[in-house]
Amino acid sequence: MAVALLVAAGSGERLGADRPKAFVVLGGRPMLEWSLEALRAAGIADIVVALPEGWAAPEGCAGVTGGATRSESVRAALAAAPADDAVVVHDAARPLVTPEHFTAALAALADADCAIAAAPMTDTIKEAGPDRLVLATLDRSRLWAIQTPQAFRRPALERALGAGEDVLAQATDDAWLVERTGGTVRVVESTPANLKVTTPYDLRIAEHLLADRLPRPPAH
Ligand code: CTP
Ligand code: MG
């Protein structure tokens, strides 16, 4: 079976709320509760949450205090996790995740060390120099916007997180740490709806998308 690491230890500086981002109320409950519900619906019961200093773990989860960077929070949560063969890492900042995101990422571990939710790019992407002159137009059909969940065979994640603090500080996702240690990483198609709440604008979009999920009162 798989264990889940839910990283929720960030401060949410860009959101600018009165509390850490994972605890901001969204659709009537703290943001991290949406991810916990999806994890449980996927049949994943072992969950370790990386938390900001002084915040208690949600009921039924183990809690650890996170680190100074996201990767250090992942590492702290992994150290407290039971010895399952597969580990799925998810950002509490992606409350629109579905149970299928977790099951699809875990299933894709059958032939890869790591499997990551990713949305095909819809924008045209260009590379520009410091002078803002365009150097290249990239082939969009090969580009993916990377999300979480990210699933790992446990030894691959342990090896990846063994990197020095300087490398961990540069990592914006754990899959990159697997890539640089020679592991195989597979993308699993997701949609842009699994958005990351970063700014107040994102929070408003998430609020609308979650409202669509709530059962509607019966029509009279
Ligand atoms: N995270 C974490 N530990 C950190 C930094 C981030 O557990 N030291 C988590 C966040 O709680 C979030 C996820 O990593 O669920 C993605 O990070 P991000 O969206 O950048 O969240 P914050 O770091 O909280 O936001 P900001 O960068 O605006 O401060
Ligand atoms: Mg951050």
PDB file of C-alpha atoms and ligand atoms in Angstrom:
ATOM      1  CA  MET A   1       0.000   0.000   0.000  1.00  0.00           C
ATOM      2  CA  ALA A   2       0.948   3.605  -0.319  1.00  0.00           C
ATOM      3  CA  VAL A   3       1.636   6.273   2.237  1.00  0.00           C
ATOM      4  CA  ALA A   4       0.843   9.924   1.516  1.00  0.00           C
ATOM      5  CA  LEU A   5       2.915  12.947   2.475  1.00  0.00           C
ATOM      6  CA  LEU A   6       0.805  16.110   2.471  1.00  0.00           C
ATOM      7  CA  VAL A   7       3.023  19.168   2.537  1.00  0.00           C
ATOM      8  CA  ALA A   8       1.278  22.034   4.288  1.00  0.00           C
ATOM      9  CA  ALA A   9       4.128  23.808   6.092  1.00  0.00           C
ATOM     10  CA  GLY A  10       4.444  26.885   3.869  1.00  0.00           C
ATOM     11  CA  SER A  11       3.535  30.339   5.124  1.00  0.00           C
ATOM     12  CA  GLY A  12       1.546  31.388   2.056  1.00  0.00           C
ATOM     13  CA  GLU A  13       3.359  34.690   1.669  1.00  0.00           C
ATOM     14  CA  ARG A  14       1.942  35.390  -1.808  1.00  0.00           C
ATOM     15  CA  LEU A  15      -1.620  34.687  -0.625  1.00  0.00           C
ATOM     16  CA  GLY A  16      -1.141  37.153   2.227  1.00  0.00           C
ATOM     17  CA  ALA A  17      -3.834  35.676   4.511  1.00  0.00           C
ATOM     18  CA  ASP A  18      -3.927  35.932   8.324  1.00  0.00           C
ATOM     19  CA  ARG A  19      -2.774  32.298   8.716  1.00  0.00           C
ATOM     20  CA  PRO A  20      -0.685  29.694   6.873  1.00  0.00           C
ATOM     21  CA  LYS A  21      -2.164  28.954   3.429  1.00  0.00           C
ATOM     22  CA  ALA A  22      -3.133  25.316   4.125  1.00  0.00           C
ATOM     23  CA  PHE A  23      -5.400  26.509   6.974  1.00  0.00           C
ATOM     24  CA  VAL A  24      -7.157  29.278   5.053  1.00  0.00           C
ATOM     25  CA  VAL A  25     -10.867  28.471   4.888  1.00  0.00           C
ATOM     26  CA  LEU A  26     -11.977  27.450   1.407  1.00  0.00           C
ATOM     27  CA  GLY A  27     -15.465  26.170   0.644  1.00  0.00           C
ATOM     28  CA  GLY A  28     -16.242  26.109   4.376  1.00  0.00           C
ATOM     29  CA  ARG A  29     -13.244  24.142   5.612  1.00  0.00           C
ATOM     30  CA  PRO A  30      -9.465  24.519   6.004  1.00  0.00           C
ATOM     31  CA  MET A  31      -7.846  24.111   2.567  1.00  0.00           C
ATOM     32  CA  LEU A  32      -5.885  20.991   3.492  1.00  0.00           C
ATOM     33  CA  GLU A  33      -9.096  19.086   4.335  1.00  0.00           C
ATOM     34  CA  TRP A  34      -9.999  18.885   0.624  1.00  0.00           C
ATOM     35  CA  SER A  35      -6.816  16.967  -0.151  1.00  0.00           C
ATOM     36  CA  LEU A  36      -7.332  14.702   2.878  1.00  0.00           C
ATOM     37  CA  GLU A  37     -10.828  13.836   1.676  1.00  0.00           C
ATOM     38  CA  ALA A  38      -9.534  12.937  -1.815  1.00  0.00           C
ATOM     39  CA  LEU A  39      -6.721  10.822  -0.336  1.00  0.00           C
ATOM     40  CA  ARG A  40      -9.143   8.862   1.833  1.00  0.00           C
ATOM     41  CA  ALA A  41     -11.549   8.364  -1.069  1.00  0.00           C
ATOM     42  CA  ALA A  42      -8.590   6.874  -2.975  1.00  0.00           C
ATOM     43  CA  GLY A  43      -8.161   4.352  -0.138  1.00  0.00           C
ATOM     44  CA  ILE A  44      -4.988   5.930   1.252  1.00  0.00           C
ATOM     45  CA  ALA A  45      -5.246   5.944   5.040  1.00  0.00           C
ATOM     46  CA  ASP A  46      -1.603   6.444   6.108  1.00  0.00           C
ATOM     47  CA  ILE A  47      -1.067  10.179   5.830  1.00  0.00           C
ATOM     48  CA  VAL A  48       1.764  12.288   7.251  1.00  0.00           C
ATOM     49  CA  VAL A  49       1.208  16.040   7.170  1.00  0.00           C
ATOM     50  CA  ALA A  50       4.116  18.533   7.243  1.00  0.00           C
ATOM     51  CA  LEU A  51       2.858  21.475   9.283  1.00  0.00           C
ATOM     52  CA  PRO A  52       3.908  25.000  10.165  1.00  0.00           C
ATOM     53  CA  GLU A  53       5.364  25.336  13.657  1.00  0.00           C
ATOM     54  CA  GLY A  54       2.606  25.299  16.275  1.00  0.00           C
ATOM     55  CA  TRP A  55      -0.206  23.866  14.105  1.00  0.00           C
ATOM     56  CA  ALA A  56      -1.782  20.547  15.074  1.00  0.00           C
ATOM     57  CA  ALA A  57      -2.201  17.606  12.686  1.00  0.00           C
ATOM     58  CA  PRO A  58      -5.744  16.994  11.415  1.00  0.00           C
ATOM     59  CA  GLU A  59      -7.587  14.062  12.994  1.00  0.00           C
ATOM     60  CA  GLY A  60      -6.414  10.651  11.831  1.00  0.00           C
ATOM     61  CA  CYS A  61      -3.094  11.916  10.427  1.00  0.00           C
ATOM     62  CA  ALA A  62       0.446  11.930  11.766  1.00  0.00           C
ATOM     63  CA  GLY A  63       1.990  15.400  11.922  1.00  0.00           C
ATOM     64  CA  VAL A  64       5.560  16.676  11.681  1.00  0.00           C
ATOM     65  CA  THR A  65       6.932  20.201  11.707  1.00  0.00           C
ATOM     66  CA  GLY A  66       8.013  21.166   8.183  1.00  0.00           C
ATOM     67  CA  GLY A  67      11.377  22.551   7.131  1.00  0.00           C
ATOM     68  CA  ALA A  68      12.618  25.854   5.741  1.00  0.00           C
ATOM     69  CA  THR A  69      12.021  24.722   2.135  1.00  0.00           C
ATOM     70  CA  ARG A  70       9.376  22.518   0.518  1.00  0.00           C
ATOM     71  CA  SER A  71      11.837  19.658  -0.051  1.00  0.00           C
ATOM     72  CA  GLU A  72      12.916  19.757   3.576  1.00  0.00           C
ATOM     73  CA  SER A  73       9.251  19.467   4.557  1.00  0.00           C
ATOM     74  CA  VAL A  74       8.913  16.415   2.276  1.00  0.00           C
ATOM     75  CA  ARG A  75      12.038  14.925   3.846  1.00  0.00           C
ATOM     76  CA  ALA A  76      10.732  15.482   7.393  1.00  0.00           C
ATOM     77  CA  ALA A  77       7.396  13.859   6.515  1.00  0.00           C
ATOM     78  CA  LEU A  78       9.083  10.878   4.841  1.00  0.00           C
ATOM     79  CA  ALA A  79      11.204  10.290   7.940  1.00  0.00           C
ATOM     80  CA  ALA A  80       7.993   9.934   9.980  1.00  0.00           C
ATOM     81  CA  ALA A  81       6.184   7.713   7.447  1.00  0.00           C
ATOM     82  CA  PRO A  82       5.520   3.988   7.815  1.00  0.00           C
ATOM     83  CA  ALA A  83       7.595   1.705   5.582  1.00  0.00           C
ATOM     84  CA  ASP A  84       5.266   1.420   2.552  1.00  0.00           C
ATOM     85  CA  ASP A  85       6.832   0.680  -0.864  1.00  0.00           C
ATOM     86  CA  ALA A  86       5.092   3.569  -2.583  1.00  0.00           C
ATOM     87  CA  VAL A  87       4.945   7.188  -1.458  1.00  0.00           C
ATOM     88  CA  VAL A  88       2.682   9.847  -2.886  1.00  0.00           C
ATOM     89  CA  VAL A  89       3.550  13.494  -2.236  1.00  0.00           C
ATOM     90  CA  HIS A  90       0.902  16.193  -2.550  1.00  0.00           C
ATOM     91  CA  ASP A  91       0.776  19.953  -1.943  1.00  0.00           C
ATOM     92  CA  ALA A  92      -2.019  21.083   0.380  1.00  0.00           C
ATOM     93  CA  ALA A  93      -2.106  24.123  -1.927  1.00  0.00           C
ATOM     94  CA  ARG A  94      -3.840  21.948  -4.609  1.00  0.00           C
ATOM     95  CA  PRO A  95      -7.266  21.421  -2.986  1.00  0.00           C
ATOM     96  CA  LEU A  96      -8.985  20.466  -6.269  1.00  0.00           C
ATOM     97  CA  VAL A  97      -7.141  17.157  -6.509  1.00  0.00           C
ATOM     98  CA  THR A  98      -9.393  14.113  -7.063  1.00  0.00           C
ATOM     99  CA  PRO A  99      -9.050  10.501  -5.838  1.00  0.00           C
ATOM    100  CA  GLU A 100      -8.284   9.515  -9.461  1.00  0.00           C
ATOM    101  CA  HIS A 101      -5.183  11.727  -9.493  1.00  0.00           C
ATOM    102  CA  PHE A 102      -3.759   9.608  -6.670  1.00  0.00           C
ATOM    103  CA  THR A 103      -4.746   6.220  -8.056  1.00  0.00           C
ATOM    104  CA  ALA A 104      -3.486   7.063 -11.573  1.00  0.00           C
ATOM    105  CA  ALA A 105      -0.106   8.297 -10.304  1.00  0.00           C
ATOM    106  CA  LEU A 106       0.356   5.191  -8.136  1.00  0.00           C
ATOM    107  CA  ALA A 107      -0.643   2.851 -10.986  1.00  0.00           C
ATOM    108  CA  ALA A 108       1.953   4.474 -13.269  1.00  0.00           C
ATOM    109  CA  LEU A 109       4.718   3.392 -10.857  1.00  0.00           C
ATOM    110  CA  ALA A 110       4.432  -0.064 -12.462  1.00  0.00           C
ATOM    111  CA  ASP A 111       7.038   0.988 -15.022  1.00  0.00           C
ATOM    112  CA  ALA A 112       8.691   4.123 -13.618  1.00  0.00           C
ATOM    113  CA  ASP A 113      10.455   5.257 -10.420  1.00  0.00           C
ATOM    114  CA  CYS A 114       8.240   8.309 -10.250  1.00  0.00           C
ATOM    115  CA  ALA A 115       4.919   9.348 -11.809  1.00  0.00           C
ATOM    116  CA  ILE A 116       3.658  12.918 -11.802  1.00  0.00           C
ATOM    117  CA  ALA A 117       0.356  14.635 -12.550  1.00  0.00           C
ATOM    118  CA  ALA A 118       0.808  17.059 -15.438  1.00  0.00           C
ATOM    119  CA  ALA A 119      -1.393  19.133 -17.723  1.00  0.00           C
ATOM    120  CA  PRO A 120      -0.597  19.522 -21.417  1.00  0.00           C
ATOM    121  CA  MET A 121       0.433  23.114 -22.212  1.00  0.00           C
ATOM    122  CA  THR A 122      -2.196  25.213 -23.935  1.00  0.00           C
ATOM    123  CA  ASP A 123      -0.189  28.454 -24.199  1.00  0.00           C
ATOM    124  CA  THR A 124       2.591  28.894 -26.735  1.00  0.00           C
ATOM    125  CA  ILE A 125       5.876  28.946 -24.831  1.00  0.00           C
ATOM    126  CA  LYS A 126       8.854  31.021 -25.988  1.00  0.00           C
ATOM    127  CA  GLU A 127      12.330  31.282 -24.555  1.00  0.00           C
ATOM    128  CA  ALA A 128      13.732  34.805 -24.229  1.00  0.00           C
ATOM    129  CA  GLY A 129      17.126  36.191 -23.199  1.00  0.00           C
ATOM    130  CA  PRO A 130      17.751  38.760 -20.442  1.00  0.00           C
ATOM    131  CA  ASP A 131      17.201  41.463 -23.105  1.00  0.00           C
ATOM    132  CA  ARG A 132      13.698  40.039 -23.726  1.00  0.00           C
ATOM    133  CA  LEU A 133      14.600  39.054 -27.288  1.00  0.00           C
ATOM    134  CA  VAL A 134      13.003  35.733 -28.201  1.00  0.00           C
ATOM    135  CA  LEU A 135      15.529  32.942 -28.718  1.00  0.00           C
ATOM    136  CA  ALA A 136      13.199  30.042 -29.532  1.00  0.00           C
ATOM    137  CA  THR A 137       9.597  28.872 -29.725  1.00  0.00           C
ATOM    138  CA  LEU A 138       9.331  25.535 -27.973  1.00  0.00           C
ATOM    139  CA  ASP A 139       7.429  22.534 -29.357  1.00  0.00           C
ATOM    140  CA  ARG A 140       4.271  22.724 -27.273  1.00  0.00           C
ATOM    141  CA  SER A 141       3.232  19.137 -27.996  1.00  0.00           C
ATOM    142  CA  ARG A 142       6.133  17.965 -25.813  1.00  0.00           C
ATOM    143  CA  LEU A 143       5.578  20.375 -22.911  1.00  0.00           C
ATOM    144  CA  TRP A 144       3.719  19.639 -19.674  1.00  0.00           C
ATOM    145  CA  ALA A 145       2.826  21.866 -16.709  1.00  0.00           C
ATOM    146  CA  ILE A 146       3.772  19.819 -13.660  1.00  0.00           C
ATOM    147  CA  GLN A 147       1.484  19.459 -10.652  1.00  0.00           C
ATOM    148  CA  THR A 148       1.140  17.243  -7.624  1.00  0.00           C
ATOM    149  CA  PRO A 149       0.369  14.448  -6.737  1.00  0.00           C
ATOM    150  CA  GLN A 150       3.771  12.931  -7.480  1.00  0.00           C
ATOM    151  CA  ALA A 151       4.157   9.227  -6.694  1.00  0.00           C
ATOM    152  CA  PHE A 152       7.483   7.508  -5.995  1.00  0.00           C
ATOM    153  CA  ARG A 153       8.953   4.124  -5.443  1.00  0.00           C
ATOM    154  CA  ARG A 154      10.268   4.697  -1.967  1.00  0.00           C
ATOM    155  CA  PRO A 155      13.986   3.967  -2.618  1.00  0.00           C
ATOM    156  CA  ALA A 156      13.977   6.466  -5.502  1.00  0.00           C
ATOM    157  CA  LEU A 157      12.529   9.203  -3.280  1.00  0.00           C
ATOM    158  CA  GLU A 158      14.950   8.428  -0.454  1.00  0.00           C
ATOM    159  CA  ARG A 159      17.898   8.615  -2.870  1.00  0.00           C
ATOM    160  CA  ALA A 160      16.570  11.862  -4.370  1.00  0.00           C
ATOM    161  CA  LEU A 161      16.105  13.542  -0.981  1.00  0.00           C
ATOM    162  CA  GLY A 162      19.637  12.561   0.035  1.00  0.00           C
ATOM    163  CA  ALA A 163      20.892  15.570  -1.973  1.00  0.00           C
ATOM    164  CA  GLY A 164      22.610  18.465  -0.159  1.00  0.00           C
ATOM    165  CA  GLU A 165      20.632  21.359   1.324  1.00  0.00           C
ATOM    166  CA  ASP A 166      21.672  23.662  -1.538  1.00  0.00           C
ATOM    167  CA  VAL A 167      20.193  21.270  -4.138  1.00  0.00           C
ATOM    168  CA  LEU A 168      17.038  20.731  -2.088  1.00  0.00           C
ATOM    169  CA  ALA A 169      16.570  24.490  -1.810  1.00  0.00           C
ATOM    170  CA  GLN A 170      16.591  24.787  -5.635  1.00  0.00           C
ATOM    171  CA  ALA A 171      14.000  22.053  -6.178  1.00  0.00           C
ATOM    172  CA  THR A 172      10.475  23.213  -7.024  1.00  0.00           C
ATOM    173  CA  ASP A 173       9.354  19.591  -7.252  1.00  0.00           C
ATOM    174  CA  ASP A 174      10.602  16.232  -6.036  1.00  0.00           C
ATOM    175  CA  ALA A 175      10.518  14.632  -9.483  1.00  0.00           C
ATOM    176  CA  TRP A 176      13.443  16.853 -10.532  1.00  0.00           C
ATOM    177  CA  LEU A 177      15.456  15.382  -7.658  1.00  0.00           C
ATOM    178  CA  VAL A 178      14.679  11.901  -9.049  1.00  0.00           C
ATOM    179  CA  GLU A 179      15.690  13.009 -12.575  1.00  0.00           C
ATOM    180  CA  ARG A 180      19.051  14.266 -11.371  1.00  0.00           C
ATOM    181  CA  THR A 181      19.795  10.967  -9.610  1.00  0.00           C
ATOM    182  CA  GLY A 182      19.061   8.996 -12.816  1.00  0.00           C
ATOM    183  CA  GLY A 183      15.552   7.750 -11.995  1.00  0.00           C
ATOM    184  CA  THR A 184      12.757   7.399 -14.545  1.00  0.00           C
ATOM    185  CA  VAL A 185       9.886   9.884 -14.333  1.00  0.00           C
ATOM    186  CA  ARG A 186       6.605   9.466 -16.204  1.00  0.00           C
ATOM    187  CA  VAL A 187       3.910  12.109 -16.698  1.00  0.00           C
ATOM    188  CA  VAL A 188       0.290  11.188 -16.008  1.00  0.00           C
ATOM    189  CA  GLU A 189      -2.203  13.419 -17.782  1.00  0.00           C
ATOM    190  CA  SER A 190      -4.165  15.795 -15.547  1.00  0.00           C
ATOM    191  CA  THR A 191      -6.111  18.990 -16.237  1.00  0.00           C
ATOM    192  CA  PRO A 192      -5.555  22.663 -15.391  1.00  0.00           C
ATOM    193  CA  ALA A 193      -8.451  22.377 -12.885  1.00  0.00           C
ATOM    194  CA  ASN A 194      -6.001  20.805 -10.412  1.00  0.00           C
ATOM    195  CA  LEU A 195      -4.690  24.307  -9.856  1.00  0.00           C
ATOM    196  CA  LYS A 196      -2.286  25.517  -7.191  1.00  0.00           C
ATOM    197  CA  VAL A 197      -3.607  28.236  -4.916  1.00  0.00           C
ATOM    198  CA  THR A 198      -0.837  30.803  -4.861  1.00  0.00           C
ATOM    199  CA  THR A 199      -2.515  34.231  -4.984  1.00  0.00           C
ATOM    200  CA  PRO A 200      -5.897  35.645  -3.830  1.00  0.00           C
ATOM    201  CA  TYR A 201      -7.028  35.320  -7.472  1.00  0.00           C
ATOM    202  CA  ASP A 202      -6.370  31.549  -7.404  1.00  0.00           C
ATOM    203  CA  LEU A 203      -8.325  31.281  -4.156  1.00  0.00           C
ATOM    204  CA  ARG A 204     -11.368  32.857  -5.832  1.00  0.00           C
ATOM    205  CA  ILE A 205     -11.159  30.441  -8.774  1.00  0.00           C
ATOM    206  CA  ALA A 206     -10.806  27.465  -6.400  1.00  0.00           C
ATOM    207  CA  GLU A 207     -13.835  28.681  -4.428  1.00  0.00           C
ATOM    208  CA  HIS A 208     -15.934  28.703  -7.624  1.00  0.00           C
ATOM    209  CA  LEU A 209     -14.738  25.294  -8.796  1.00  0.00           C
ATOM    210  CA  LEU A 210     -15.423  23.707  -5.403  1.00  0.00           C
ATOM    211  CA  ALA A 211     -18.894  25.301  -5.232  1.00  0.00           C
ATOM    212  CA  ASP A 212     -19.727  23.364  -8.428  1.00  0.00           C
ATOM    213  CA  ARG A 213     -18.988  20.120  -6.553  1.00  0.00           C
ATOM    214  CA  LEU A 214     -21.346  20.733  -3.630  1.00  0.00           C
ATOM    215  CA  PRO A 215     -24.684  18.932  -3.770  1.00  0.00           C
ATOM    216  CA  ARG A 216     -27.383  21.354  -4.874  1.00  0.00           C
ATOM    217  CA  PRO A 217     -30.621  21.728  -2.892  1.00  0.00           C
ATOM    218  CA  PRO A 218     -33.479  19.772  -4.504  1.00  0.00           C
ATOM    219  CA  ALA A 219     -35.540  21.762  -7.024  1.00  0.00           C
ATOM    220  CA  HIS A 220     -39.162  22.501  -6.030  1.00  0.00           C
TER     221      HIS A 220
HETATM  222  N1  CTP B   1       5.547  23.918   1.687  1.00  0.00           N
HETATM  223  C1  CTP B   1       6.014  23.238   2.803  1.00  0.00           C
HETATM  224  N2  CTP B   1       7.135  23.670   3.440  1.00  0.00           N
HETATM  225  C2  CTP B   1       7.783  24.777   3.025  1.00  0.00           C
HETATM  226  C3  CTP B   1       7.321  25.482   1.882  1.00  0.00           C
HETATM  227  C4  CTP B   1       6.186  25.034   1.231  1.00  0.00           C
HETATM  228  O1  CTP B   1       5.405  22.234   3.215  1.00  0.00           O
HETATM  229  N3  CTP B   1       8.865  25.182   3.695  1.00  0.00           N
HETATM  230  C5  CTP B   1       4.311  23.457   1.013  1.00  0.00           C
HETATM  231  C6  CTP B   1       3.182  24.485   1.054  1.00  0.00           C
HETATM  232  O2  CTP B   1       2.471  24.400   2.288  1.00  0.00           O
HETATM  233  C7  CTP B   1       2.367  24.130  -0.169  1.00  0.00           C
HETATM  234  C8  CTP B   1       3.388  23.494  -1.121  1.00  0.00           C
HETATM  235  O3  CTP B   1       4.558  23.244  -0.353  1.00  0.00           O
HETATM  236  O4  CTP B   1       1.330  23.203   0.118  1.00  0.00           O
HETATM  237  C9  CTP B   1       3.683  24.369  -2.327  1.00  0.00           C
HETATM  238  O5  CTP B   1       4.317  25.559  -1.910  1.00  0.00           O
HETATM  239  P1  CTP B   1       3.789  27.047  -2.197  1.00  0.00           P
HETATM  240  O6  CTP B   1       2.585  27.007  -3.063  1.00  0.00           O
HETATM  241  O7  CTP B   1       4.966  27.861  -2.584  1.00  0.00           O
HETATM  242  O8  CTP B   1       3.241  27.472  -0.746  1.00  0.00           O
HETATM  243  P2  CTP B   1       3.867  28.511   0.273  1.00  0.00           P
HETATM  244  O9  CTP B   1       5.351  28.317   0.346  1.00  0.00           O
HETATM  245  O10 CTP B   1       3.089  28.389   1.535  1.00  0.00           O
HETATM  246  O11 CTP B   1       3.499  29.899  -0.417  1.00  0.00           O
HETATM  247  P3  CTP B   1       4.482  31.164  -0.666  1.00  0.00           P
HETATM  248  O12 CTP B   1       5.627  30.626  -1.513  1.00  0.00           O
HETATM  249  O13 CTP B   1       3.629  32.165  -1.364  1.00  0.00           O
HETATM  250  O14 CTP B   1       4.947  31.611   0.706  1.00  0.00           O
HETATM  251 MG    MG B   2       6.579  28.673  -1.420  1.00  0.00          MG
END
